Coordinates of C-alpha atoms in Angstrom, one line a residue:
Chain A
X1312 CA 32.8 15.7 39.2
X1313 CA 36.5 15.8 38.3
X1314 CA 38.7 13.0 37.1
X1315 CA 42.5 12.8 37.1
X1316 CA 44.3 11.4 34.1
X1317 CA 48.0 10.7 34.0
X1318 CA 49.9 10.8 30.7
X1319 CA 52.8 8.5 29.8
X1320 CA 55.3 11.2 30.9
X1321 CA 53.7 11.4 34.3
X1322 CA 51.8 14.6 33.9
X1323 CA 48.5 14.8 35.8
X1324 CA 45.4 16.4 34.1
X1325 CA 42.4 17.3 36.0
X1326 CA 39.3 17.0 33.8
X1327 CA 35.5 17.3 34.2
X1328 CA 33.9 13.9 34.0
X1329 CA 31.5 15.1 31.3
X1330 CA 34.5 16.0 29.2
X1331 CA 36.5 12.8 29.9
X1332 CA 33.7 10.4 29.1
X1333 CA 33.8 11.4 25.5
X1334 CA 36.4 8.7 25.6
X1335 CA 34.5 5.4 25.7
X1336 CA 37.5 3.8 27.4
X1337 CA 37.3 6.2 30.3
X1338 CA 33.5 6.1 30.3
X1339 CA 33.7 2.3 30.9
X1340 CA 36.2 2.8 33.8
X1341 CA 33.8 5.3 35.3
X1342 CA 30.8 3.1 35.0
X1343 CA 32.8 0.2 36.5
X1344 CA 33.7 2.3 39.4
X1345 CA 37.4 2.2 38.7
X1346 CA 37.9 6.0 38.2
X1347 CA 38.3 7.1 41.8
X1348 CA 42.0 7.2 41.6
X1349 CA 44.3 8.7 39.0
X1350 CA 43.7 7.0 35.7
X1351 CA 47.0 6.1 34.0
X1352 CA 47.2 6.5 30.3
X1353 CA 50.6 4.9 29.4
X1354 CA 49.9 5.2 25.6
X1355 CA 49.3 8.9 25.5
X1356 CA 52.0 11.6 26.1
X1357 CA 51.1 14.9 27.7
X1358 CA 51.4 16.9 24.5
X1359 CA 48.9 14.7 22.8
X1360 CA 46.6 14.3 25.8
X1361 CA 46.4 18.1 26.1
X1362 CA 45.2 18.3 22.5
X1363 CA 42.7 15.4 22.9
X1364 CA 41.2 17.0 26.0
X1365 CA 40.9 20.3 24.2
X1366 CA 38.9 18.4 21.5
X1367 CA 36.7 16.8 24.2
X1368 CA 36.1 20.0 26.0
X1369 CA 35.1 21.9 22.9
X1370 CA 32.7 19.1 21.9
X1371 CA 30.9 19.5 25.2
X1372 CA 30.9 23.3 25.0
X1373 CA 29.9 23.7 21.4
X1374 CA 27.5 20.7 21.3
X1375 CA 24.6 22.8 20.1
X1376 CA 26.5 25.0 17.6
X1377 CA 27.1 22.8 14.6
X1378 CA 28.7 25.5 12.5
X1379 CA 31.1 26.7 15.2
X1380 CA 32.0 23.1 16.0
X1381 CA 32.8 22.3 12.3
X1382 CA 35.0 25.4 12.2
X1383 CA 36.9 24.3 15.3
X1384 CA 37.3 20.7 14.0
X1385 CA 38.7 21.9 10.6
X1386 CA 41.2 24.1 12.3
X1387 CA 42.1 21.5 15.0
X1388 CA 43.0 18.8 12.5
X1389 CA 45.5 21.0 10.6
X1390 CA 48.5 19.7 12.3
X1391 CA 51.7 18.2 11.0
X1392 CA 51.9 14.5 10.2
X1393 CA 53.6 13.4 13.4
X1394 CA 51.0 15.1 15.6
X1395 CA 48.2 13.8 13.5
X1396 CA 49.4 10.2 13.9
X1397 CA 49.8 10.7 17.7
X1398 CA 46.2 12.0 17.8
X1399 CA 45.0 9.1 15.7
X1400 CA 46.6 6.6 18.0
X1401 CA 45.4 8.3 21.1
X1402 CA 41.8 8.5 19.8
X1403 CA 42.0 4.9 18.9
X1404 CA 43.3 3.9 22.4
X1405 CA 40.9 6.2 24.2
X1406 CA 38.0 5.2 21.8
X1407 CA 36.9 8.7 20.9
X1408 CA 34.9 8.0 17.8
X1409 CA 34.5 11.5 16.2
X1410 CA 38.2 12.4 16.7
X1411 CA 39.3 9.0 15.4
X1412 CA 37.1 9.4 12.3
X1413 CA 38.2 12.9 11.7
X1414 CA 41.9 12.0 12.0
X1415 CA 41.5 9.0 9.7
X1416 CA 39.8 11.1 7.1
X1417 CA 42.7 13.6 7.3
X1418 CA 45.2 10.8 6.9
X1419 CA 43.2 9.4 4.0
X1420 CA 43.2 12.8 2.3
X1421 CA 47.0 12.8 2.6
X1422 CA 47.4 9.4 1.2
X1423 CA 45.1 9.6 -1.8
X1424 CA 47.5 11.0 -4.3
X1425 CA 50.4 8.8 -3.4
X1426 CA 52.0 5.9 -5.3
X1427 CA 52.0 2.5 -3.6
X1428 CA 55.8 2.9 -3.1
X1429 CA 55.2 6.2 -1.2
X1430 CA 52.5 4.5 0.9
X1431 CA 54.8 1.7 1.9
X1432 CA 57.4 4.3 3.0
X1433 CA 55.0 6.5 4.9
X1434 CA 53.3 3.7 6.8
X1435 CA 56.3 1.4 7.1
X1436 CA 54.7 -1.5 5.2
X1437 CA 56.8 -4.3 3.8
X1438 CA 56.1 -5.3 0.2
X1439 CA 55.4 -9.0 0.3
X1440 CA 54.5 -9.4 -3.4
X1441 CA 56.9 -10.9 -5.8
X1442 CA 57.7 -8.5 -8.7
X1443 CA 55.7 -10.7 -11.1
X1444 CA 52.6 -10.7 -8.8
X1445 CA 52.9 -7.0 -8.4
X1446 CA 53.2 -6.4 -12.1
X1447 CA 50.1 -8.5 -12.7
X1448 CA 48.0 -6.3 -10.4
X1449 CA 49.6 -3.2 -12.0
X1450 CA 48.5 -4.3 -15.4
X1451 CA 45.0 -5.1 -14.3
X1452 CA 44.7 -1.5 -13.1
X1453 CA 46.5 0.5 -15.7
X1454 CA 43.6 2.9 -15.8
X1455 CA 44.0 3.6 -12.0
X1456 CA 47.6 4.6 -12.4
X1457 CA 47.0 7.2 -15.0
X1458 CA 47.4 10.2 -12.8
Chain B
X1468 CA 59.2 25.4 -20.1
X1469 CA 60.6 24.2 -16.8
X1470 CA 58.7 21.3 -15.2
X1471 CA 57.4 21.8 -11.7
X1472 CA 59.4 19.7 -9.3
X1473 CA 57.3 16.9 -7.8
X1474 CA 56.7 17.3 -4.0
X1475 CA 58.8 15.1 -1.9
X1476 CA 57.0 12.3 -0.2
X1477 CA 56.6 13.0 3.5
X1478 CA 58.7 10.5 5.3
X1479 CA 58.9 10.5 9.1
X1480 CA 62.6 10.6 10.0
X1481 CA 62.3 11.0 13.7
X1482 CA 60.7 7.7 14.6
X1483 CA 58.7 4.9 13.1
X1484 CA 55.0 5.2 13.2
X1485 CA 53.1 2.0 13.1
X1486 CA 49.4 2.3 12.7
X1487 CA 47.4 -0.8 13.6
X1488 CA 46.6 -2.8 10.4
X1489 CA 42.9 -3.1 10.9
X1490 CA 42.6 0.7 11.6
X1491 CA 44.4 1.5 8.4
X1492 CA 42.4 -0.8 6.4
X1493 CA 38.9 -0.4 7.9
X1494 CA 39.0 3.3 8.8
X1495 CA 41.5 4.9 6.5
X1496 CA 41.5 3.0 3.2
X1497 CA 37.7 2.9 3.2
X1498 CA 37.7 6.7 3.0
X1499 CA 39.8 6.8 -0.2
X1500 CA 38.4 7.5 -3.7
X1501 CA 38.0 4.3 -5.7
X1502 CA 41.0 5.0 -8.0
X1503 CA 43.3 5.2 -5.0
X1504 CA 41.9 2.0 -3.4
X1505 CA 42.4 0.1 -6.6
X1506 CA 45.9 1.4 -7.0
X1507 CA 46.8 0.6 -3.4
X1508 CA 45.8 -3.1 -3.8
X1509 CA 49.4 -3.8 -4.8
X1510 CA 50.9 -2.3 -1.6
X1511 CA 50.9 -5.6 0.2
X1512 CA 49.0 -8.9 0.3
X1513 CA 46.9 -8.2 3.3
X1514 CA 45.6 -5.0 1.7
X1515 CA 44.9 -6.8 -1.6
X1516 CA 42.8 -9.4 0.1
X1517 CA 41.0 -7.1 2.6
X1518 CA 40.0 -4.7 -0.1
X1519 CA 38.0 -7.5 -1.9
X1520 CA 35.9 -8.4 1.1
X1521 CA 32.3 -7.4 1.3
X1522 CA 32.9 -5.8 4.7
X1523 CA 35.4 -3.4 3.2
X1524 CA 33.2 -2.7 0.2
X1525 CA 30.2 -2.0 2.4
X1526 CA 32.2 0.3 4.8
X1527 CA 33.7 2.1 1.8
X1528 CA 30.2 2.7 0.3
X1529 CA 28.8 3.9 3.5
X1530 CA 31.7 6.4 4.0
X1531 CA 31.2 7.6 0.4
X1532 CA 27.5 8.3 1.1
X1533 CA 28.3 10.1 4.3
X1534 CA 30.8 12.4 2.6
X1535 CA 28.8 13.1 -0.6
X1536 CA 25.6 14.4 0.9
X1537 CA 25.2 17.3 -1.5
X1538 CA 27.0 16.3 -4.6
X1539 CA 25.1 14.1 -6.9
X1540 CA 26.2 12.6 -10.2
X1541 CA 24.6 11.1 -13.2
X1542 CA 25.9 8.8 -15.8
X1543 CA 24.4 8.8 -19.3
X1544 CA 24.8 6.4 -22.2
X1545 CA 23.8 7.1 -25.8
X1546 CA 20.8 5.1 -26.7
X1547 CA 21.8 4.4 -30.2
X1548 CA 25.3 3.7 -31.4
X1549 CA 25.1 5.7 -34.7
X1550 CA 23.7 9.1 -35.1
X1551 CA 20.2 9.3 -36.3
X1552 CA 19.2 11.6 -39.1
X1553 CA 18.7 14.4 -36.6
X1554 CA 22.1 15.3 -35.1
X1555 CA 22.9 18.0 -32.6
X1556 CA 25.3 20.5 -34.2
X1557 CA 27.8 20.4 -31.4
X1558 CA 28.4 16.7 -31.8
X1559 CA 30.2 17.1 -35.0
X1560 CA 33.1 18.9 -33.3
X1561 CA 33.1 16.9 -30.2
X1562 CA 35.7 14.2 -30.0
X1563 CA 33.5 11.8 -28.3
X1564 CA 30.7 12.0 -30.9
X1565 CA 29.0 8.8 -31.7
X1566 CA 30.9 8.6 -35.0
X1567 CA 34.1 7.5 -33.3
X1568 CA 34.5 3.8 -32.8
X1569 CA 34.7 3.9 -29.0
X1570 CA 31.4 3.7 -27.3
X1571 CA 31.4 5.6 -24.0
X1572 CA 29.2 6.6 -21.0
X1573 CA 29.6 10.0 -19.6
X1574 CA 29.7 10.9 -15.9
X1575 CA 28.4 14.4 -15.0
X1576 CA 27.1 16.5 -12.2
X1577 CA 23.4 16.0 -11.8
X1578 CA 22.5 19.6 -11.3
X1579 CA 24.3 21.0 -14.4
X1580 CA 25.1 17.9 -16.5
X1581 CA 28.6 19.4 -16.8
X1582 CA 30.8 16.5 -17.9
X1583 CA 33.3 15.0 -15.5
X1584 CA 34.7 12.1 -17.4
X1585 CA 34.0 9.5 -20.1
X1586 CA 34.0 5.8 -19.3
X1587 CA 34.5 3.2 -22.1
X1588 CA 31.7 0.7 -22.3
X1589 CA 33.4 -2.7 -22.1
X1590 CA 30.7 -4.9 -23.6
X1591 CA 28.8 -5.1 -26.8
X1592 CA 26.9 -1.9 -27.5
X1593 CA 23.7 -2.7 -29.3
X1594 CA 20.8 -0.5 -28.5
X1595 CA 21.7 -0.6 -24.8
X1596 CA 19.4 0.7 -22.2
X1597 CA 20.3 1.6 -18.6
X1598 CA 17.8 -0.4 -16.6
X1599 CA 18.8 1.1 -13.2
X1600 CA 21.6 2.2 -10.9
X1601 CA 22.2 1.3 -7.3
X1602 CA 25.2 1.9 -5.1
X1603 CA 27.4 2.5 -8.1
X1604 CA 26.3 -0.6 -9.9
X1605 CA 24.6 -0.2 -13.2
X1606 CA 22.3 -2.7 -14.8
X1607 CA 22.4 -2.5 -18.6
X1608 CA 20.3 -4.4 -21.1
X1609 CA 20.6 -4.6 -24.8
X1610 CA 18.1 -5.2 -27.6
X1611 CA 18.9 -8.9 -27.6
X1612 CA 17.8 -9.2 -24.0
X1613 CA 21.3 -9.7 -22.7
X1614 CA 21.8 -8.1 -19.3
X1615 CA 25.0 -6.9 -17.7
X1616 CA 25.8 -5.6 -14.2
X1617 CA 28.6 -3.1 -14.5
X1618 CA 30.5 -1.0 -12.1
X1619 CA 32.2 1.7 -14.2
X1620 CA 34.3 2.9 -11.3
X1621 CA 36.2 -0.3 -11.0
X1622 CA 35.8 -1.4 -14.6
X1623 CA 34.3 -4.7 -13.8
X1624 CA 31.2 -6.2 -15.3
X1625 CA 29.2 -9.4 -15.2
X1626 CA 26.9 -10.9 -17.8
X1627 CA 23.7 -12.4 -16.4
X1628 CA 22.6 -15.9 -17.3
X1629 CA 19.9 -16.5 -19.9
X1630 CA 16.3 -16.0 -19.1
X1631 CA 14.0 -18.8 -17.8
X1632 CA 11.0 -17.3 -19.5
X1633 CA 9.4 -18.7 -22.6
X1634 CA 9.3 -15.7 -24.8
X1635 CA 10.6 -12.2 -24.5
X1636 CA 8.4 -10.1 -26.9
X1637 CA 7.5 -7.4 -24.7
X1638 CA 9.8 -6.9 -21.8
X1639 CA 10.3 -4.4 -19.0
X1640 CA 13.1 -4.5 -16.5
X1641 CA 13.8 -3.1 -13.1
X1642 CA 17.0 -3.1 -11.0
X1643 CA 17.1 -2.9 -7.2
X1644 CA 19.2 -3.1 -4.2
X1645 CA 17.9 -5.5 -1.6
X1646 CA 19.1 -4.2 1.8
X1647 CA 17.7 -7.0 3.9
X1648 CA 20.2 -9.4 2.2
X1649 CA 22.7 -6.8 1.0
X1650 CA 22.0 -8.1 -2.4
X1651 CA 21.1 -6.9 -5.9
X1652 CA 18.0 -7.9 -7.9
X1653 CA 16.9 -7.6 -11.5
X1654 CA 13.2 -8.0 -12.2
X1655 CA 12.1 -9.0 -15.7
X1656 CA 8.4 -8.8 -16.7
X1657 CA 7.6 -10.4 -20.0
X1658 CA 4.1 -9.6 -21.4
X1659 CA 2.1 -10.8 -24.3
X1660 CA 2.2 -8.3 -27.2
X1661 CA -0.2 -5.5 -26.8
X1662 CA -3.5 -6.2 -28.4
X1663 CA -3.4 -9.9 -27.9
X1664 CA -6.7 -11.4 -26.9
X1665 CA -5.6 -12.6 -23.6
X1666 CA -2.8 -10.8 -21.7
X1667 CA -0.6 -12.6 -19.3
X1668 CA 2.7 -11.7 -17.8
X1669 CA 5.6 -13.8 -16.7
X1670 CA 8.0 -12.5 -14.0
X1671 CA 11.4 -13.6 -13.1
X1672 CA 13.9 -12.3 -10.6
X1673 CA 17.7 -12.5 -10.7
X1674 CA 19.7 -12.2 -7.5
X1675 CA 23.4 -11.4 -7.6
X1676 CA 24.0 -13.6 -4.6
X1677 CA 22.7 -16.7 -6.3
X1678 CA 23.7 -15.6 -9.8
X1679 CA 20.5 -17.1 -11.1
X1680 CA 17.0 -16.4 -12.2
X1681 CA 13.9 -17.6 -10.4
X1682 CA 10.3 -17.4 -11.6
X1683 CA 8.0 -15.4 -9.5
X1684 CA 4.3 -16.1 -9.4
X1685 CA 1.9 -13.3 -9.0
X1686 CA -1.3 -13.6 -7.0
X1687 CA -3.5 -10.6 -7.7
X1688 CA -7.2 -10.1 -7.9
X1689 CA -6.6 -7.3 -10.4
X1690 CA -5.9 -8.0 -14.0
X1691 CA -2.9 -6.1 -15.2
X1692 CA -3.2 -5.4 -18.9
X1693 CA 0.0 -3.5 -19.4
X1694 CA 3.2 -2.5 -17.5
X1695 CA 4.4 0.7 -18.9
X1696 CA 8.1 0.7 -19.7
X1697 CA 8.6 4.3 -18.6
X1698 CA 10.8 4.9 -21.5
X1699 CA 13.4 6.4 -21.4
X1700 CA 13.5 6.7 -17.6
X1701 CA 14.5 3.8 -15.5
X1702 CA 11.9 2.1 -13.3
X1703 CA 12.2 3.9 -10.0
X1704 CA 13.2 2.2 -6.8
X1705 CA 11.5 4.0 -3.9
X1706 CA 10.9 2.7 -0.4
X1707 CA 12.2 -0.8 -1.3
X1708 CA 9.9 -1.2 -4.3
X1709 CA 10.0 -0.9 -8.0
X1710 CA 7.1 1.1 -9.5
X1711 CA 5.4 0.6 -12.9
X1712 CA 2.5 2.6 -14.3
X1713 CA 0.0 0.0 -15.3
X1714 CA -3.2 -0.3 -17.1
X1715 CA -5.5 -2.5 -15.1
X1716 CA -9.0 -4.0 -15.5
X1717 CA -11.1 -4.4 -12.4
X1718 CA -14.5 -5.3 -11.3
X1719 CA -17.4 -7.1 -13.1
X1720 CA -17.5 -4.7 -16.0
X1721 CA -13.7 -4.9 -16.4
X1722 CA -13.4 -1.2 -15.8
X1723 CA -10.0 0.0 -17.2
X1724 CA -7.9 2.5 -15.4
X1725 CA -4.3 3.4 -14.7
X1726 CA -2.5 2.8 -11.5
X1727 CA 0.9 2.1 -10.1
X1728 CA 2.0 -1.4 -9.5
X1729 CA 4.7 -1.5 -6.9
X1730 CA 6.9 -4.6 -6.6
X1731 CA 8.3 -5.0 -3.2
X1732 CA 11.9 -6.1 -3.6
X1733 CA 11.9 -8.0 -0.3
X1734 CA 8.6 -9.8 -0.3
X1735 CA 8.5 -10.0 -4.1
X1736 CA 4.8 -9.1 -4.1
X1737 CA 2.9 -6.5 -6.0
X1738 CA 0.7 -3.9 -4.5
X1739 CA -1.4 -1.2 -6.1
X1740 CA -0.8 2.5 -5.5
X1741 CA -3.2 5.1 -6.9
X1742 CA -1.9 7.9 -9.1
X1743 CA -2.8 11.5 -8.1
X1744 CA -6.5 12.1 -8.5
X1745 CA -7.3 14.0 -11.7
X1746 CA -3.7 13.9 -12.9
X1747 CA -4.5 12.1 -16.2
X1748 CA -7.1 13.2 -18.6
X1749 CA -7.6 13.6 -22.4
X1750 CA -4.9 16.4 -22.4
X1751 CA -2.2 14.1 -21.1
X1752 CA 0.3 13.0 -23.7
X1753 CA 2.8 11.1 -21.6
X1754 CA 3.4 9.9 -18.1
X1755 CA 6.5 8.9 -16.2
X1756 CA 7.5 7.7 -12.8
X1757 CA 10.8 8.7 -11.1
X1758 CA 12.5 9.0 -7.8
X1759 CA 12.8 12.5 -6.4
X1760 CA 14.9 13.0 -3.3
X1761 CA 13.9 9.5 -2.2
X1762 CA 10.2 10.0 -2.8
X1763 CA 8.0 8.7 -5.6
X1764 CA 7.4 11.3 -8.3
X1765 CA 4.9 11.3 -11.1
X1766 CA 5.5 13.4 -14.2
X1767 CA 3.0 14.1 -16.9
X1768 CA 3.5 15.9 -20.2
X1769 CA 0.2 17.5 -21.2
X1770 CA -1.5 20.2 -23.1
X1771 CA -1.6 23.4 -21.0
X1772 CA -4.2 26.1 -20.7
X1773 CA -2.1 28.6 -22.5
X1774 CA -1.1 27.5 -26.0
X1775 CA 1.7 25.0 -25.7
X1776 CA 2.5 22.2 -23.3
X1777 CA 3.6 21.7 -19.8
X1778 CA 5.2 19.1 -17.5
X1779 CA 3.4 18.5 -14.2
X1780 CA 5.5 17.1 -11.4
X1781 CA 3.7 15.4 -8.5
X1782 CA 5.4 14.0 -5.4
X1783 CA 4.0 11.4 -3.0
X1784 CA 5.1 13.1 0.2
X1785 CA 4.2 10.2 2.4
X1786 CA 4.9 6.9 0.8
X1787 CA 1.8 4.8 0.3
X1788 CA -0.6 7.6 1.3
X1789 CA -2.5 8.5 -1.7
X1790 CA -3.8 11.7 -0.2
X1791 CA -0.2 12.9 0.2
X1792 CA 0.3 13.3 -3.6
X1793 CA 1.3 16.9 -4.0
X1794 CA 1.6 18.8 -7.3
X1795 CA 5.0 20.2 -6.7
X1796 CA 5.5 22.2 -9.9
X1797 CA 4.3 22.9 -13.4
X1798 CA 7.0 23.5 -16.0
X1799 CA 5.6 25.2 -19.1
X1800 CA 7.2 24.1 -22.3
X1801 CA 6.2 25.6 -25.6
X1802 CA 7.5 23.1 -28.0
X1803 CA 6.8 19.5 -28.7
X1804 CA 9.3 17.7 -26.5
X1805 CA 10.2 14.5 -24.7
X1806 CA 11.3 14.0 -21.1
X1807 CA 14.8 12.5 -21.4
X1808 CA 15.6 12.3 -17.7
X1809 CA 14.5 13.3 -14.2
X1810 CA 17.3 13.3 -11.7
X1811 CA 17.2 12.5 -8.1
X1812 CA 17.6 16.2 -7.1
X1813 CA 14.8 17.3 -9.5
X1814 CA 16.5 18.3 -12.7
X1815 CA 14.3 17.7 -15.7
X1816 CA 16.1 17.1 -18.9
X1817 CA 13.9 17.8 -21.9
X1818 CA 14.6 17.1 -25.5
X1819 CA 12.9 19.1 -28.3
X1820 CA 13.2 19.5 -32.0
X1821 CA 14.6 22.8 -33.1
X1822 CA 12.7 23.4 -36.3
X1823 CA 13.6 27.0 -36.6
X1824 CA 16.6 26.2 -38.6
X1825 CA 17.1 24.9 -42.1
X1826 CA 18.3 21.5 -40.9
X1827 CA 16.1 20.6 -38.0
X1828 CA 18.0 19.1 -35.1
X1829 CA 17.2 18.2 -31.6
X1830 CA 18.3 20.2 -28.5
X1831 CA 18.3 19.7 -24.8
X1832 CA 17.2 21.9 -22.0
X1833 CA 17.8 21.2 -18.3
X1834 CA 15.2 22.7 -16.0
X1835 CA 15.6 22.9 -12.3
X1836 CA 12.2 21.8 -10.9
X1837 CA 12.4 23.9 -7.8
X1838 CA 13.7 27.2 -9.2
X1839 CA 12.5 26.7 -12.8
X1840 CA 15.9 27.9 -13.9
X1841 CA 16.6 26.7 -17.4
X1842 CA 20.0 25.7 -18.7
X1843 CA 20.2 25.7 -22.5
X1844 CA 22.5 23.3 -24.3
X1845 CA 23.7 21.3 -21.4
X1846 CA 26.7 19.0 -22.2
X1847 CA 24.7 16.1 -23.8
X1848 CA 24.6 15.7 -27.6
X1849 CA 22.4 12.7 -28.2
X1850 CA 19.5 10.7 -27.0
X1851 CA 20.7 8.9 -23.9
X1852 CA 19.7 6.9 -21.0
X1853 CA 20.4 8.7 -17.8
X1854 CA 20.8 7.3 -14.3
X1855 CA 22.2 8.4 -10.9
X1856 CA 25.8 7.6 -10.4
X1857 CA 28.2 7.2 -7.5
X1858 CA 31.6 5.6 -7.0
X1859 CA 31.8 2.3 -5.3
X1860 CA 33.7 -1.0 -5.1
X1861 CA 30.5 -3.1 -5.5
X1862 CA 31.2 -6.2 -7.6
X1863 CA 34.9 -6.2 -6.7
X1864 CA 34.2 -9.3 -4.7
X1865 CA 32.0 -10.8 -7.4
X1866 CA 32.5 -14.2 -9.0
X1867 CA 32.4 -14.5 -12.8
X1868 CA 33.2 -10.8 -13.3
X1869 CA 35.2 -9.6 -16.2
X1870 CA 37.8 -6.9 -15.8
X1871 CA 37.9 -4.3 -18.6

């Protein structure tokens, strides 16, 4: 059975149901009988959706070959930061657990060596600590900054 | 020498990416090593408060366990502060020898004992013993019966309140994680000194959640004469129970025998478990219990048929089933020696006296139980207590903790 998915930039993707239901979001729609028409995905652009569907398809095809799947996953996640974030947001929206976890792990790996200042810049976070408050935490953790 | 330029931080110039807060905190931050998490507490207030919650700590721990399947670590702590009269030659050149004023614990790989790092011990070091280790939290007791819970990864520790028991002459301790309540317990058994006419035992249990001790009554038909301290190994936690080798007296004729007394951490009740049949006889010098890949292991040091000694390692393949005791391995060992540690993956650390030299000293050998491969002179210089180790944030949410 095939499903039709429409990306935010209005591109239609025809996908096997077995592949598409790797997304819990789409799976719920199918189970509720709402998947007869084209399913709009306003939060995912075509470039990202194509990658996501490739992930889903390979997880169906390589289900029994753990080693091959791991090789695929390792290669798949080697993308630049912008694409990684898009994949992460798409996996979150579409509720594809394994892709979400993999993307989150990759982001974590990228963040681990950074300073708090760099973190704020990368993730667009506002520092709501006063300089005194921040200094207090910094002092508490002098040992964690020694890198 | 020219310094390497630091890599530029990756900044998205094309557009702003906003990842949902709860996703970042619960699914990304929880995957970071402890040092990074601690450092990132000052990024913003919501991160600071989220990181301290027990949900965050639990998720972080579970992620750590998932990603560290094959890599095990140990932590070892010298058992005496000053060197004894027997000193390992390599310690005189080592900067972290026990002669320096800073007492430390060492984190190492459990298969090789190759050192990873030293961690300063933040509390009073006075003949300390590692009672146990669960989820990155260590339980340490000193000769004055003071007990600490310590997480070396986040440099926080907590001193336990004083005992409820009358006297503490002959004490053995066990430390356990209590999964049903996501809690940690310390069990203290105090016994009348050995040889006293009537033996009795008092038991108290401390729970981290209540931060208090509570006496526990034991109802047993069996008379327990002795709970073996298992020195220097910690009392093993297997299948939700702490296990002590015990000497018991049963029946009308008060027939004495040895058995295992297993204290179920959830029900706080003891049950008997038999030792492997025929594993102890007049040739047995020492016995120990340990945890081996999650199963209960029984180790004996005994005289062997060939001249010399050997270590026999038994594993209870199916918990609670006495018939499932299986003699996994016999490790021959010529010299008089002492079992210093038995790690979760089966590395046997043996200490022996090298009397082949003018000034006798003690040496260590690490034997892989499964391959019998021996590693001479592993990176450990003195008698130490050894326990499993992992990184975690446990105790970060704790009340009454002291930061180092």
